[in-house]
Amino acid sequence: MLNRFRLEFPSRAENVSLARVTVAALASQLDPTIEELDDIKGAVSEAVTNGIIHGFGASPEGTIVVEAVLYGDAIEIYVEDGGKGIKDVPKAMEPEFSSDPERLGLGFSFMQSFMDSVQVDSAPGRGTRVIMRKQFAPRH
Amino acid sequence: MLNRFRLEFPSRAENVSLARVTVAALASQLDPTIEELDDIKGAVSEAVTNGIIHGFGASPEGTIVVEAVLYGDAIEIYVEDGGKGIKDVPKAMEPEFSSDPERLGLGFSFMQSFMDSVQVDSAPGRGTRVIMRKQFAPRH
Amino acid sequence: MLDLETVGEVLVAKLRGELDLKTAGELRQGLDRALDGFTVRHLVLDLENVSFMDSTGLGVVLGRYKRLAGAGGKLVVLGLQPPVRRVLDLSGVLRIVPEFNTLKQAVEALRRGEASA
Amino acid sequence: MLDLETVGEVLVAKLRGELDLKTAGELRQGLDRALDGFTVRHLVLDLENVSFMDSTGLGVVLGRYKRLAGAGGKLVVLGLQPPVRRVLDLSGVLRIVPEFNTLKQAVEALRRGEASA
Ligand SMILES: Nc1ncnc2c1ncn2[C@@H]1O[C@H](COP(=O)(O)OP(=O)(O)O)[C@@H](O)[C@H]1O
Ligand SMILES: Nc1ncnc2c1ncn2[C@@H]1O[C@H](COP(=O)(O)OP(=O)(O)O)[C@@H](O)[C@H]1O
């Protein structure tokens, strides 16, 4: 482990970018490519947005926790809410599935495209934890 | 209270900028002037550096906690380490006092110049907590 | 976040900033109000100054696409920055929404009814 | 973080980035190694591309000032961005370290022995 942080904030829309910026600042310490950094920002944005919108039904009263851990050549990101939880995780992760007719259902698909692995631990009433990992391309 | 966060990270030199970036991202939500943002970054930099260098003697094994709370027209920032602590706080806060001959002893002076108030709670062996507040100039 | 201009029956919207949960609502309202208020059929989204877009932002784009398509209008885009292109591409939106290099080309193609993806 | 060049007995150091605890050590080493290795008397710090400096970074600047002064040399600065100027000003460093507008002016003044704050 090279470095890490734990960031806690209320489930407010403006904190999607706060989380993106902080994770990107940590990831930058590994000198990633711009594309790698964009991928990480995209994945964090989706996971945190889900916590706010689905976990807490867009109420600002919830708390989201983002942890990120930097290894020599990889980053692991944990996004956790203590919200509603997901009954059927495989179904939720299907492309274009959304429980909200206003949304696209592409959040998990984007996370999977941007990161090397995405794992979801969730149960109704017990909140959701998304664990994502990205390996950086070797360079220098 | 408009918004807030709590950020925890190891006492590593690279996290001085991580803390600056995250506090600046929160403060930006109030649409501050560039000068106000520079002041806030400067104050956070000094307080976090002190936690690393003085609190934990530059060991990366400690944990620093930065909390920031946004009000309608002000930000409050808390920087806390569970490190060595300060025996004589008024003395430590004197301009150009440093316990380290290599350092300038200007950290607390800068925090006081940059922010509207700086308060230090500390005791030997019980760590240090710096509480800073800055009011934003009214505008729009 | 949004500058609006009309050129005949084309509404040109220049967007600025990062398009996510925070900004999506405001953008959706701004665009829908303009589409309600002006007698326009087509919409050009100039995304040159949009540095980030996630699926929530993409939802606003697709929503406007559907609204216009329902009334026989078209949505076209220009100025895609890499992270924005990535998301439009991954989602398949670039297969239904035409992309142009300049505003002039976009407006002319829409006027001639030649804008297709 | 550091580009070095010598002009006669003047060392010109162009700094880049944010000058804090993370970068101070590397910068101190880089400057001291150059001052050891070249037969220079004076140092120009070009801070145009330094966007941030805190008291730890300032310590590196003042440390080099003292080292040079001990050997009859001078330190001058140029390209101060507002947050950097702020810190040099607050600390009183600008009362002892002369500031120039261009590298040419700085080097000429040092060569003529006319650089004073
Ligand atoms: N943090 C969460 N808490 C509760 N439900 C979630 C969470 N994240 C995702 N879901 C469920 O999974 C579905 C699919 O998520 P996603 O692929 O991100 O699409 P979208 O956010 O557009 O609905 C959501 O519609 C929701 O029902
Ligand atoms: N977090 C801390 N833990 C322990 N001691 C501290 C802490 N912060 C400051 N101090 C003490 O206060 C002194 C003055 O701090 P400061 O004004 O920031 O100057 P400097 O960091 O240059 O020494 C330090 O030299 C140190 O002895």
Tab-separated table of C-alpha atoms in Angstrom, chain B residues 9 11 19 24 26 34 41 43 86:
chain	number	residue	atom	x	y	z
B	9	PHE	CA	-5.311	9.986	5.468
B	11	SER	CA	0.742	11.394	7.554
B	19	ALA	CA	-5.999	17.950	1.688
B	24	ALA	CA	-10.653	23.844	-2.089
B	26	LEU	CA	-15.664	22.148	-0.987
B	34	ILE	CA	-9.349	33.289	-6.159
B	41	LYS	CA	-5.280	26.323	0.509
B	43	ALA	CA	-3.903	27.586	5.738
B	86	ILE	CA	2.120	20.899	22.056
